[in-house]
Amino acid sequence: AMLKQSQRVAGLGHYILDIATGFWTSSEMLDEIFGIDDEFERNVEAWVNLVHPDQRAEMLEYFSDHVLKKGNPFNKEYRIIRPKDGAERWLHGLGKLDYDADGRPATMFGTIQDITARRRAEILLEQAFRQAKDEKEKNRAIIEGIGDGVSIQDTDFKVLFQNQVHKDFIGDHVGEYCYKGYEKRDEICDGCPVAMAIADGRIHLTERIVDFPEGKRYFEITASPLRNADGQIIGGIEAAREVTERHQAEEEKESLRAQLLQAQKMEAVGRLAGGVAHDFNNVLGVIMGYSELAMREIPSGEPIHGHLEQIVDAARRSSDLTRQLLAFARRQSIDPRVLDLNQIVVSLLSMLQRLIGEDIELVWKPGPNLWAVKMDPSQIDQLLVNLAVNSRDAIEGVGVITVETKIASFDEAYCSDHAGFIPGDYVMLAVSDDGRGISEEHLDQIFEPFFTTKETGKGTGLGLATVYGIVKQNSGFINVYSEPGQGTTIKIYLPKTHGEEAHPNIMFEQAVSGGDETVLIVEDDPEILNISRIVLEKAGYQVLSASSPVTALNLAEQHQGVISLLVTDVIMPEMNGKALRDRLVASRPGIKVLFMSGYTADVITHRGVLDPGVMFLQKPFSVNELAAKVREVLDKPTG
């Protein structure tokens, strides 16, 4: 296939002629050149008839006398008239005789190349030459107007000629040696395309990078041997074409390709992480629920009570890991509010100082007149804690961690020159340290989940993955500036929110209490369903439990009394929680709803953000959290 493609590009076909019969076989490309098909009778007479009438007698004599009788190779340029379209084409035929055991010509094999384009160019060139005053003016007009830089050197590599384009590239060096300034010529000429062309008489193509004061420039160099009338090599011709713009475009394309691959990889890992976290949350919910129920049955002084506390504590720590996975996957359930970032950071400073220890100084540089941002305040906690822990671990001994905020705006022109930046108005949150920094080879990996440079047993590799997921979930972006030994600065840009006033992050605590209302629980995980039923029944509620939406609808239809609350999982096989809610609200208009899930899906959320007014319980949850949330929803005024 490659040979056919090469022949097509070169317009080159091949043939084999049987001398005894006069018949010849041809390649597919040769048939295309001749303009013939399978019906064409391939013999010498038919070939002669293809030749232009002005040359038929000449070509027949050339073939019979010069080639067959005298045994010379076939080497001739001639014209044909193609039977397919009547077009006149110029061909260059080559052929070589092969002899039998008796020394008689047996076959001739060779090639035929379509040189029409070249001949037409030669005719045009000849016409142009006739208009020139003399040969010198012709050559100079061509060489100066060619657009490439042309240089001619002799066999000692002395520069004999440069056109103006070549001088513009590297300066005027006519009369100098290309290796001037070097002691050993052979070392300089090793790999030089002109030197190789002079040495082997072939054309050589290479690329060269030249350092100029304004930066690197790229050149494509073609070197050819220069021959005299006798065919002897008397020097070399170098043609230089600048391809800097092409290289820059290729580098930019490669950079964009790498960014796309990285984004696709992060997205794929995010989906995997979100799915794993969702399933694992159900398991953790069962562990926490049954352990807490068992603790209620055992006096606190008993050793087994302490063991159960350890189980619950381990499950909670595991739950924190799954929340980080969900944040990376951008599936964490969030409750966004309009915030003043400075107020939130100030409320966290004392906690951050305890987290990083007394040996590290925490510096706070608030920016003035910050715009408001809209996001879940707990996510800002996660951002700062993860970044502060990373900075703390990067500092050996004493050091400084700086937390900074300010406003920033980027236009299209700025973003086109800065990869990763997105036009718009932002509030910047930066965390800097004077630690050991990040090596260049690791910079592209630091936001991948489970990637860590810390020693075994230290760090989960989820800290910066969590940061990445939170920032992307809130339509922001991150930039990292770091060099080994010089510290690290991570800048987070959160989009400015419009038309809403920031309010402080006020958290209300509610005492856990029960009730006597009827609650319908729908959950396809049997263990979660069972533990939820037990918890609510112990709190005094009348509980209807269903393992599927269809069962829930049947229970609701058969139940004669009031159903005050629907507690439903979001993702279930038969229909999602939102669809189930809509069906029940249609038949029981006063029913309230509490959604629960290991992650929120687009059926009730948009990019992980809860619809306004939707009550939501994140899995895994403790028995107290379930009881408290049920009471909160029931006590919430309707409308």
XYZ file of C-alpha atoms in Angstrom:
639
model
C 0.000 0.000 0.000
C 2.879 2.363 0.839
C 4.591 1.549 -2.479
C 1.382 2.279 -4.401
C 0.922 5.558 -2.570
C 4.527 6.568 -3.301
C 4.106 5.723 -6.987
C 0.873 7.710 -7.138
C 2.556 10.762 -5.595
C 5.477 10.477 -8.018
C 3.259 9.670 -11.034
C 5.376 6.547 -11.580
C 4.281 3.250 -13.160
C 6.242 0.139 -14.136
C 6.082 -2.496 -16.907
C 7.635 -5.766 -18.147
C 7.930 -6.358 -21.939
C 8.282 -9.837 -23.446
C 10.637 -9.252 -26.438
C 9.655 -12.435 -28.276
C 5.898 -11.791 -28.294
C 5.922 -8.014 -28.069
C 3.357 -8.090 -25.261
C 3.801 -6.210 -22.005
C 2.242 -6.148 -18.560
C 1.784 -2.962 -16.593
C 1.102 -1.732 -13.100
C -2.152 -0.077 -12.066
C -0.428 3.315 -11.970
C 0.959 2.872 -15.491
C -2.529 2.152 -16.809
C -3.703 5.362 -15.169
C -0.836 7.329 -16.763
C -1.584 5.887 -20.230
C -5.339 6.334 -19.734
C -6.100 2.700 -20.641
C -8.291 -0.001 -19.113
C -8.298 -3.807 -18.992
C -9.665 -4.034 -22.556
C -6.563 -2.368 -24.029
C -4.354 -4.776 -26.024
C -0.872 -4.465 -24.575
C 1.690 -4.901 -27.420
C 4.429 -2.782 -28.981
C 2.220 -1.682 -31.877
C -0.494 -0.491 -29.477
C 2.155 1.378 -27.464
C 3.449 3.098 -30.637
C -0.119 4.160 -31.450
C -0.322 5.874 -28.047
C 2.702 8.020 -28.928
C 2.010 11.477 -30.311
C 1.898 11.323 -34.153
C 4.843 13.741 -34.393
C 7.069 11.275 -32.519
C 5.840 7.819 -33.569
C 8.442 7.202 -36.267
C 11.197 8.540 -34.029
C 10.156 6.364 -31.067
C 9.809 3.204 -33.163
C 13.303 3.709 -34.614
C 14.701 4.512 -31.165
C 13.265 1.327 -29.706
C 14.238 -1.037 -32.543
C 17.695 0.355 -33.332
C 19.042 2.098 -30.214
C 17.620 -0.355 -27.694
C 17.048 -3.779 -29.276
C 19.908 -3.818 -31.822
C 22.544 -1.913 -29.881
C 21.493 -3.120 -26.437
C 21.310 0.344 -24.894
C 18.978 1.137 -21.979
C 15.693 2.844 -22.844
C 15.898 6.442 -21.605
C 13.635 8.814 -23.471
C 11.169 11.635 -22.951
C 8.164 11.586 -25.295
C 4.552 12.610 -25.648
C 1.409 10.468 -25.805
C -2.273 11.050 -26.579
C -4.369 9.301 -23.927
C -7.292 7.358 -25.506
C -9.431 7.913 -22.382
C -9.701 11.702 -22.651
C -7.520 12.733 -25.623
C -5.167 14.586 -23.281
C -1.576 15.163 -24.287
C 0.905 13.991 -21.604
C 4.698 14.106 -21.353
C 6.347 10.894 -20.175
C 9.847 9.840 -19.219
C 10.481 6.171 -20.003
C 13.285 4.061 -18.545
C 13.990 0.425 -19.422
C 16.685 -2.205 -19.197
C 17.097 -5.381 -21.294
C 17.415 -8.801 -19.712
C 19.024 -11.603 -21.791
C 18.424 -15.365 -22.020
C 21.062 -18.085 -21.757
C 21.916 -17.656 -25.458
C 22.602 -13.952 -25.061
C 19.463 -12.829 -26.846
C 17.187 -10.099 -25.470
C 14.377 -11.839 -23.543
C 12.608 -9.137 -21.586
C 12.782 -5.453 -20.873
C 11.574 -4.055 -17.581
C 11.388 -0.457 -16.519
C 9.354 2.517 -15.399
C 7.381 5.331 -16.969
C 6.848 8.609 -15.135
C 4.333 11.333 -15.963
C 6.449 14.517 -16.236
C 3.760 16.720 -17.765
C 3.770 19.195 -14.892
C 7.547 19.526 -15.030
C 7.604 19.981 -18.804
C 4.915 22.627 -18.649
C 6.880 24.399 -15.945
C 9.996 24.182 -18.114
C 8.116 25.687 -21.044
C 6.873 28.519 -18.883
C 10.373 28.981 -17.488
C 11.855 29.073 -20.966
C 9.349 31.752 -21.905
C 10.319 33.726 -18.825
C 14.005 33.324 -19.648
C 13.535 34.668 -23.157
C 12.279 37.882 -21.653
C 15.378 38.274 -19.453
C 18.350 40.272 -20.739
C 20.974 37.613 -20.075
C 21.566 34.338 -18.233
C 22.831 36.052 -15.124
C 19.685 38.121 -14.770
C 17.528 35.033 -15.275
C 19.244 33.024 -12.562
C 19.336 35.914 -10.127
C 15.655 36.699 -10.699
C 14.726 33.092 -9.924
C 16.995 32.677 -6.911
C 16.073 36.020 -5.391
C 12.364 35.530 -5.983
C 12.087 31.948 -4.827
C 11.137 32.902 -1.259
C 13.596 30.467 0.345
C 17.050 31.351 1.541
C 19.595 30.029 -0.984
C 23.330 29.598 -0.326
C 26.018 28.070 -2.575
C 29.263 26.641 -1.176
C 32.286 25.066 -2.820
C 33.784 21.719 -1.776
C 35.829 23.482 0.918
C 32.555 24.924 2.296
C 33.427 28.464 1.339
C 30.266 30.511 0.842
C 30.196 31.644 -2.796
C 26.690 33.080 -2.925
C 23.705 33.983 -0.737
C 20.432 35.401 -1.908
C 18.883 38.213 0.128
C 16.465 35.925 1.957
C 19.370 33.781 3.203
C 21.248 36.896 4.311
C 18.137 38.029 6.165
C 18.101 34.700 7.976
C 21.718 34.452 9.186
C 23.587 37.502 7.890
C 26.012 38.090 4.980
C 28.797 35.455 4.997
C 29.837 35.494 1.323
C 33.579 34.783 1.097
C 33.697 33.123 4.515
C 33.901 29.448 5.404
C 30.863 27.922 7.047
C 33.122 26.373 9.708
C 35.020 29.626 10.336
C 36.008 29.941 13.950
C 36.365 26.209 14.530
C 39.672 24.371 14.611
C 38.516 21.064 13.140
C 36.433 21.206 9.986
C 35.386 17.517 10.115
C 33.697 17.955 13.480
C 31.611 20.814 12.126
C 30.725 19.112 8.870
C 29.621 15.869 10.526
C 25.837 15.819 10.033
C 25.840 18.986 7.919
C 23.394 18.432 5.005
C 25.617 20.322 2.534
C 28.616 18.199 3.527
C 26.592 15.006 3.077
C 25.263 16.166 -0.313
C 28.814 16.862 -1.516
C 30.014 13.520 -0.127
C 27.389 11.197 -1.635
C 25.827 13.266 -4.416
C 22.313 12.930 -2.988
C 19.709 15.386 -1.694
C 19.500 15.700 2.111
C 16.698 17.221 4.161
C 16.988 18.234 7.810
C 15.708 20.759 10.316
C 17.823 23.204 12.252
C 17.078 25.329 15.306
C 18.890 28.668 15.460
C 19.072 30.811 18.592
C 18.407 34.473 17.881
C 18.256 37.299 20.431
C 14.463 37.345 20.077
C 14.212 33.571 20.587
C 14.539 30.260 18.758
C 13.722 30.034 15.058
C 13.205 26.813 13.101
C 14.464 26.189 9.557
C 13.908 23.352 7.103
C 17.149 22.818 5.181
C 17.395 21.097 1.776
C 20.950 20.477 0.533
C 21.776 19.353 -3.034
C 25.075 18.660 -4.809
C 26.226 21.297 -7.343
C 27.654 19.726 -10.491
C 29.539 21.100 -13.501
C 28.790 20.277 -17.148
C 30.761 17.010 -16.837
C 28.703 15.883 -13.866
C 31.470 16.407 -11.316
C 30.445 17.708 -7.888
C 31.937 21.156 -7.411
C 30.002 22.283 -4.349
C 26.631 22.271 -2.616
C 23.409 24.281 -2.687
C 21.520 24.940 0.536
C 17.872 26.052 0.489
C 16.560 27.223 3.871
C 12.864 27.725 4.600
C 11.711 29.153 7.933
C 9.064 26.960 9.586
C 8.915 28.657 13.003
C 5.174 29.351 12.787
C 4.478 25.741 11.857
C 6.492 24.499 14.830
C 4.712 26.880 17.161
C 1.352 25.694 15.851
C 2.389 22.055 16.319
C 3.599 22.753 19.864
C 0.338 24.530 20.675
C -1.638 21.649 19.190
C 0.358 19.154 21.261
C -0.200 21.222 24.394
C -3.961 21.308 23.760
C -3.975 17.580 23.072
C -2.178 16.915 26.362
C -4.676 19.125 28.221
C -7.585 17.288 26.604
C -6.144 13.877 27.513
C -5.587 15.022 31.090
C -9.154 16.335 31.344
C -10.556 13.100 29.899
C -8.480 11.047 32.301
C -9.615 13.097 35.298
C -13.251 12.815 34.176
C -13.013 9.033 33.789
C -11.368 8.565 37.170
C -13.986 10.887 38.674
C -16.825 8.705 37.415
C -15.155 5.615 38.832
C -14.496 7.315 42.173
C -18.089 8.548 42.444
C -19.538 5.118 41.739
C -17.261 3.381 44.253
C -18.038 5.993 46.921
C -21.789 5.657 46.377
C -21.757 1.880 46.878
C -19.356 2.067 49.806
C -21.540 4.640 51.550
C -24.375 2.105 51.789
C -22.059 -0.395 53.473
C -20.825 2.251 55.932
C -24.407 3.230 56.724
C -25.220 -0.345 57.732
C -22.088 -0.611 59.910
C -22.757 2.680 61.657
C -26.486 2.041 62.123
C -26.300 -1.402 63.673
C -23.306 -0.435 65.837
C -25.168 2.579 67.238
C -28.281 0.493 67.903
C -26.166 -2.085 69.729
C -24.534 0.665 71.806
C -27.986 1.731 73.020
C -28.551 -1.755 74.422
C -25.235 -1.960 76.313
C -24.231 0.135 79.345
C -21.486 2.636 78.574
C -19.181 1.106 81.185
C -19.042 -2.278 79.471
C -15.866 -3.043 77.429
C -17.960 -4.049 74.395
C -19.519 -0.569 74.393
C -16.041 0.875 73.840
C -15.393 -1.609 71.054
C -18.578 -0.519 69.320
C -17.521 3.127 69.662
C -14.300 2.262 67.844
C -16.321 0.645 65.019
C -18.523 3.729 64.663
C -15.471 6.023 64.742
C -13.736 3.967 62.018
C -16.880 4.089 59.876
C -17.049 7.878 60.261
C -13.420 8.224 59.181
C -14.155 6.025 56.174
C -17.154 8.235 55.445
C -14.835 11.242 55.307
C -12.782 9.468 52.615
C -15.878 8.751 50.527
C -16.946 12.395 50.832
C -13.574 13.380 49.435
C -14.061 10.942 46.550
C -17.502 12.417 45.889
C -16.049 15.914 45.919
C -13.459 14.877 43.346
C -16.189 13.261 41.232
C -18.204 16.503 41.537
C -21.140 14.484 42.905
C -21.030 15.726 46.466
C -24.350 17.088 47.660
C -23.917 20.773 48.432
C -26.002 23.621 49.798
C -24.630 26.791 48.141
C -24.980 30.176 49.812
C -23.830 33.658 48.878
C -20.711 34.245 50.990
C -18.049 36.778 51.850
C -14.918 34.674 51.500
C -12.978 36.803 53.998
C -15.551 36.149 56.734
C -15.413 32.398 56.183
C -11.600 32.300 56.224
C -11.405 34.372 59.415
C -13.709 31.910 61.189
C -11.360 29.064 60.255
C -7.993 30.607 61.128
C -7.776 29.305 64.703
C -8.670 25.790 63.565
C -6.070 25.959 60.774
C -3.383 27.096 63.218
C -4.063 24.106 65.478
C -3.984 21.871 62.429
C -0.570 22.999 61.151
C 1.109 23.220 64.601
C 3.019 25.857 66.514
C 6.263 25.594 64.506
C 4.590 26.961 61.366
C 3.454 30.566 61.156
C 0.046 31.186 59.591
C -0.181 34.514 57.755
C -3.565 35.924 56.686
C -3.699 38.521 53.887
C -7.326 39.448 53.173
C -8.042 41.323 49.971
C -10.179 44.478 50.170
C -13.649 44.864 48.649
C -14.112 41.212 47.738
C -16.960 40.225 45.464
C -19.423 37.683 46.825
C -19.153 34.019 45.813
C -21.859 31.381 45.909
C -20.878 27.982 47.244
C -21.326 25.638 50.185
C -19.376 27.041 53.187
C -18.393 23.514 54.219
C -16.572 23.184 50.899
C -14.423 26.197 51.760
C -13.540 24.334 54.969
C -12.481 21.347 52.845
C -10.442 23.496 50.463
C -8.487 25.238 53.218
C -7.963 22.142 55.359
C -6.632 20.061 52.443
C -4.367 22.837 51.186
C -3.097 23.653 54.694
C -2.310 19.993 55.431
C -0.426 19.677 52.130
C 1.566 22.830 52.894
C 2.287 21.644 56.435
C 3.621 18.304 55.167
C 5.817 20.103 52.613
C 7.562 22.157 55.330
C 10.452 20.593 57.214
C 10.821 22.236 60.614
C 9.738 25.858 60.879
C 8.077 27.682 58.021
C 5.305 29.975 56.869
C 1.907 29.279 55.319
C 0.122 32.255 53.790
C -3.599 32.423 53.055
C -4.571 35.267 50.726
C -7.691 36.567 48.981
C -8.209 39.188 46.281
C -10.348 39.955 43.240
C -9.192 39.116 39.712
C -10.570 39.655 36.204
C -9.365 38.007 32.989
C -10.264 38.922 29.420
C -10.095 36.803 26.267
C -6.687 38.163 25.258
C -5.147 37.281 28.630
C -6.652 33.787 28.705
C -5.468 32.986 25.191
C -1.881 33.429 26.425
C -2.379 31.610 29.750
C -3.413 27.966 29.528
C -6.160 27.015 31.957
C -7.460 30.539 32.594
C -11.122 31.269 31.839
C -12.387 34.797 31.027
C -14.516 36.421 33.727
C -14.563 38.007 37.213
C -13.259 35.924 40.100
C -12.377 35.915 43.771
C -8.966 34.351 44.295
C -8.159 32.169 47.301
C -4.444 31.337 47.495
C -2.484 29.147 49.908
C 1.318 29.467 49.763
C 4.141 27.785 51.644
C 7.932 27.909 51.741
C 8.268 24.123 51.729
C 10.131 21.762 49.465
C 8.027 22.466 46.357
C 6.806 20.148 43.617
C 8.988 18.722 40.844
C 7.992 19.407 37.244
C 7.398 15.695 36.569
C 4.734 15.586 39.307
C 2.894 18.843 38.533
C 0.541 17.204 36.018
C -0.394 14.435 38.474
C -1.045 16.249 41.736
C -4.830 16.456 41.248
C -5.221 12.766 40.430
C -6.901 10.739 43.186
C -4.598 8.422 45.165
C -1.478 10.066 43.734
C 0.898 11.057 46.528
C 4.622 11.631 46.937
C 4.411 11.033 50.669
C 5.888 7.911 52.203
C 3.766 4.813 52.704
C 1.202 5.233 55.452
C 1.069 9.026 55.196
C -1.619 10.641 53.116
C -4.452 9.146 51.086
C -3.733 10.978 47.847
C -7.245 12.446 47.973
C -6.500 15.922 49.346
C -5.790 17.794 46.120
C -8.229 15.572 44.212
C -10.900 16.840 46.595
C -9.798 20.428 45.989
C -9.944 19.880 42.227
C -13.457 18.403 42.386
C -14.835 21.186 44.593
C -13.416 23.950 42.419
C -14.712 22.385 39.190
C -18.114 21.769 40.789
C -18.301 25.504 41.502
C -17.248 26.493 37.926
C -13.847 27.746 39.023
C -10.291 26.823 38.077
C -6.917 26.243 39.735
C -3.354 27.224 38.953
C -0.292 25.808 40.657
C 3.058 27.596 40.867
C 5.918 25.572 42.311
C 9.615 24.832 41.981
C 11.647 22.310 43.972
C 13.127 23.999 47.022
C 11.219 27.248 46.420
C 7.810 26.412 47.891
C 4.359 26.172 46.353
C 1.444 28.503 45.709
C -1.963 27.113 44.761
C -4.396 29.745 43.507
C -8.100 28.975 43.328
C -10.379 31.238 41.295
C -14.068 31.166 42.245
C -16.538 33.004 39.987
C -18.092 36.233 41.207
C -21.814 35.921 41.923
C -24.157 38.668 40.785
C -27.178 40.337 42.386
C -27.094 38.640 45.788
C -25.773 39.821 49.142
C -23.449 37.648 51.159
C -24.607 36.405 54.538
C -22.664 34.708 57.341
C -22.530 30.948 57.712
C -24.840 30.275 60.667
C -25.361 26.668 61.721
C -28.305 25.677 63.933
C -28.261 22.597 66.139
C -31.462 20.724 66.838
C -32.174 18.288 69.631
C -33.094 14.822 68.418
C -36.696 13.922 69.186
C -39.233 11.462 67.877
C -42.903 11.577 66.924
C -45.994 9.529 66.137
C -46.505 10.386 62.441
C -46.606 7.780 59.677
C -43.465 7.639 57.578
C -43.040 5.765 54.268
C -39.418 4.636 53.689
C -38.303 3.533 50.188
C -34.790 2.069 49.833
C -33.582 -0.697 47.491
C -30.723 -1.703 49.802
C -32.369 -4.144 52.278
C -29.906 -3.463 55.107
C -30.299 0.325 54.893
C -34.077 -0.111 54.724
C -34.114 -2.340 57.790
C -31.882 -0.142 59.948
C -33.872 2.976 58.997
C -37.150 1.255 59.919
C -35.798 0.146 63.292
C -34.452 3.636 64.126
C -37.713 5.410 63.294
C -39.886 2.842 65.011
C -37.798 3.213 68.171
C -38.385 6.989 67.874
C -42.139 6.366 67.975
C -43.073 6.713 64.298
C -45.444 4.441 62.382
C -43.257 3.083 59.575
C -44.237 1.714 56.167
C -41.150 0.226 54.476
C -40.782 -0.585 50.762
C -37.837 -1.990 48.827
C -38.960 -0.517 45.498
C -40.988 2.440 44.185
C -43.769 0.154 42.879
C -44.143 -1.464 46.317
C -44.212 2.010 47.882
C -47.036 3.146 45.582
C -49.033 0.015 46.428
C -48.510 0.561 50.178
C -49.571 4.194 49.865
C -52.703 3.233 47.924
C -53.724 0.610 50.505
C -52.970 2.751 53.586
C -56.168 4.384 54.910
C -54.588 7.017 57.163
C -52.366 10.022 56.598
C -48.768 9.508 55.419
C -46.877 12.528 56.706
C -43.428 11.895 55.206
C -41.787 10.062 52.304
C -38.126 9.120 52.935
C -36.702 7.851 49.652
C -33.417 6.967 48.038
C -32.612 8.954 44.891
C -31.434 6.241 42.492
C -33.538 3.063 42.299
C -34.087 0.477 39.540
C -37.769 1.071 38.648
C -37.949 4.851 38.901
C -35.935 7.555 40.588
C -36.871 9.227 43.840
C -38.048 12.408 42.153
C -40.517 10.526 39.939
C -41.809 8.618 42.974
C -42.286 11.883 44.856
C -44.256 13.373 41.961
C -46.572 10.324 41.858
C -47.234 10.422 45.593
C -47.711 14.198 45.763
C -50.387 13.892 43.087
C -52.437 11.473 45.245
C -51.408 12.819 48.668
C -50.862 16.571 48.246
C -49.783 17.218 51.849
C -46.981 14.633 51.993
C -43.467 15.899 52.810
C -40.305 14.429 51.284
C -36.771 13.668 52.473
C -34.296 12.444 49.847
C -31.251 10.375 50.796
C -28.353 9.148 48.679
C -24.670 8.387 48.608
C -24.459 11.050 45.907
C -26.919 13.285 44.182
C -27.790 12.697 40.546
C -29.103 15.006 37.848
C -32.646 13.790 38.493
C -32.850 16.109 41.518
C -29.716 18.163 41.121
C -27.889 20.169 38.506
C -24.165 19.517 38.575
C -24.421 18.300 42.161
C -26.338 21.355 43.476
C -29.611 20.628 45.287
C -32.792 22.212 43.956
C -33.977 25.032 46.251
C -36.129 23.711 49.090
C -35.233 20.041 48.643
C -34.453 18.294 51.948
C -31.541 15.916 51.643
C -29.692 13.420 53.872
C -26.206 12.391 52.790
C -25.256 8.732 53.196
C -23.805 7.326 55.329
C -25.690 8.814 58.255
C -25.879 7.984 61.945
C -29.122 6.941 63.610
C -29.249 10.317 65.371
C -28.771 12.169 62.080
C -31.654 10.233 60.513
C -33.979 10.879 63.460
C -33.035 14.565 63.607
C -33.515 15.093 59.866
C -36.912 13.360 59.852
C -38.079 15.575 62.703
C -36.686 18.689 60.942
C -38.625 17.931 57.747
C -41.842 17.148 59.593
C -41.617 20.360 61.634
C -40.845 22.527 58.609
C -43.853 24.677 57.618
C -45.385 23.777 54.266
C -45.206 26.323 51.447
